[in-house]
C-alpha positions as a printed NumPy array, in Angstrom:
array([[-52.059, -15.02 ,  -3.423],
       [-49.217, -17.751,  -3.007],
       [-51.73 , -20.182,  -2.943],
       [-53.283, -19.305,  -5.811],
       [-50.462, -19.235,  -7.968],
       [-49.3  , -22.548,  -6.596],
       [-52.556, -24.364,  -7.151],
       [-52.19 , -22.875, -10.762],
       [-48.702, -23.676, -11.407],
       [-49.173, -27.431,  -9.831],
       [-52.984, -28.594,  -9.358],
       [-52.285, -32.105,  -8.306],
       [-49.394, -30.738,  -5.296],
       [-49.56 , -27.08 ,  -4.741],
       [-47.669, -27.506,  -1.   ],
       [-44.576, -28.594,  -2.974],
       [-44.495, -24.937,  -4.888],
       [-45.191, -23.341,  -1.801],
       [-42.594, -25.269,   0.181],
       [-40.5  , -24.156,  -2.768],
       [-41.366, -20.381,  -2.666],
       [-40.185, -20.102,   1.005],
       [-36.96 , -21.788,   0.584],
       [-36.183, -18.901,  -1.932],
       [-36.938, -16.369,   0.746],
       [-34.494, -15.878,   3.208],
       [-36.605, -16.187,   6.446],
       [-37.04 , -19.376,   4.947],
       [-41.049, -18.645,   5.386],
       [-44.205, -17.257,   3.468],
       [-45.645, -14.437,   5.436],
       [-48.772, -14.364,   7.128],
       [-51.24 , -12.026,   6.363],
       [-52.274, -10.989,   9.847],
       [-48.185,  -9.46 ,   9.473],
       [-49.141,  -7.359,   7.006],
       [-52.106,  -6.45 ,   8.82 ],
       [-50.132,  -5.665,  11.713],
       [-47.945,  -3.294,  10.309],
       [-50.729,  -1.659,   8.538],
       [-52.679,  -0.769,  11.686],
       [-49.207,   0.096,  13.158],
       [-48.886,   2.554,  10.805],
       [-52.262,   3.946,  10.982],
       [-52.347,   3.959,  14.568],
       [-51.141,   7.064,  16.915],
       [-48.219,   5.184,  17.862],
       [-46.185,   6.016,  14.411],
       [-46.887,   9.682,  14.853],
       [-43.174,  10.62 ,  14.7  ],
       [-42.708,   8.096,  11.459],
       [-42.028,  10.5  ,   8.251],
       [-41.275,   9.191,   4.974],
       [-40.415,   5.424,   5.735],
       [-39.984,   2.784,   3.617],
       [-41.452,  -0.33 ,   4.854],
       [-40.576,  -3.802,   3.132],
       [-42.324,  -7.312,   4.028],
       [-40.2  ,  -9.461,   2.549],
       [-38.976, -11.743,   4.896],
       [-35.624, -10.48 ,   4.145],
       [-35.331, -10.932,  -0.092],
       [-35.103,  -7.457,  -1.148],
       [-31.47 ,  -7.209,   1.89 ],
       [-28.128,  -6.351,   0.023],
       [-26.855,  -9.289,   1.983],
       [-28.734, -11.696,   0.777],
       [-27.782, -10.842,  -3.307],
       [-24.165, -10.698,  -1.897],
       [-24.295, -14.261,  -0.312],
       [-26.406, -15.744,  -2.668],
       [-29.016, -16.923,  -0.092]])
């Protein structure tokens, strides 16, 4: 999806956007997919049995109190 919006937004240099995008996030890094993925089967898996009612983010860290507080 990043991608795709950076090819959109610039044609002729869509790495610059994207370089920009992760330097807004504070892991300093788009995720990968396959993370996603992983926590996906995680949670689908026999191993989160005792999970109830959990709230999982995959954000690399942009949605953190500390972060607005800082101003990373």
């Amino acid at each position: 999806m990043a991608e795709s919006i950076a090819r959109q937004s610039n044609p002729e240099d869509p790495e610059s956007v994207l370089t920009e995008m992760a330097k807004a996030i504070p892991m300093r890094r788009l995720a990968d997919p396959l993370e996603v993925g992983e926590l996906a089967a995680f949670l689908a898996s026999d191993e989160s049995s005792y999970l109830t009612g959990t709230q999982n983010v995959i954000d690399g860290g942009s949605t953190l109190p500390e972060t607005v507080s800082v101003g990373i």
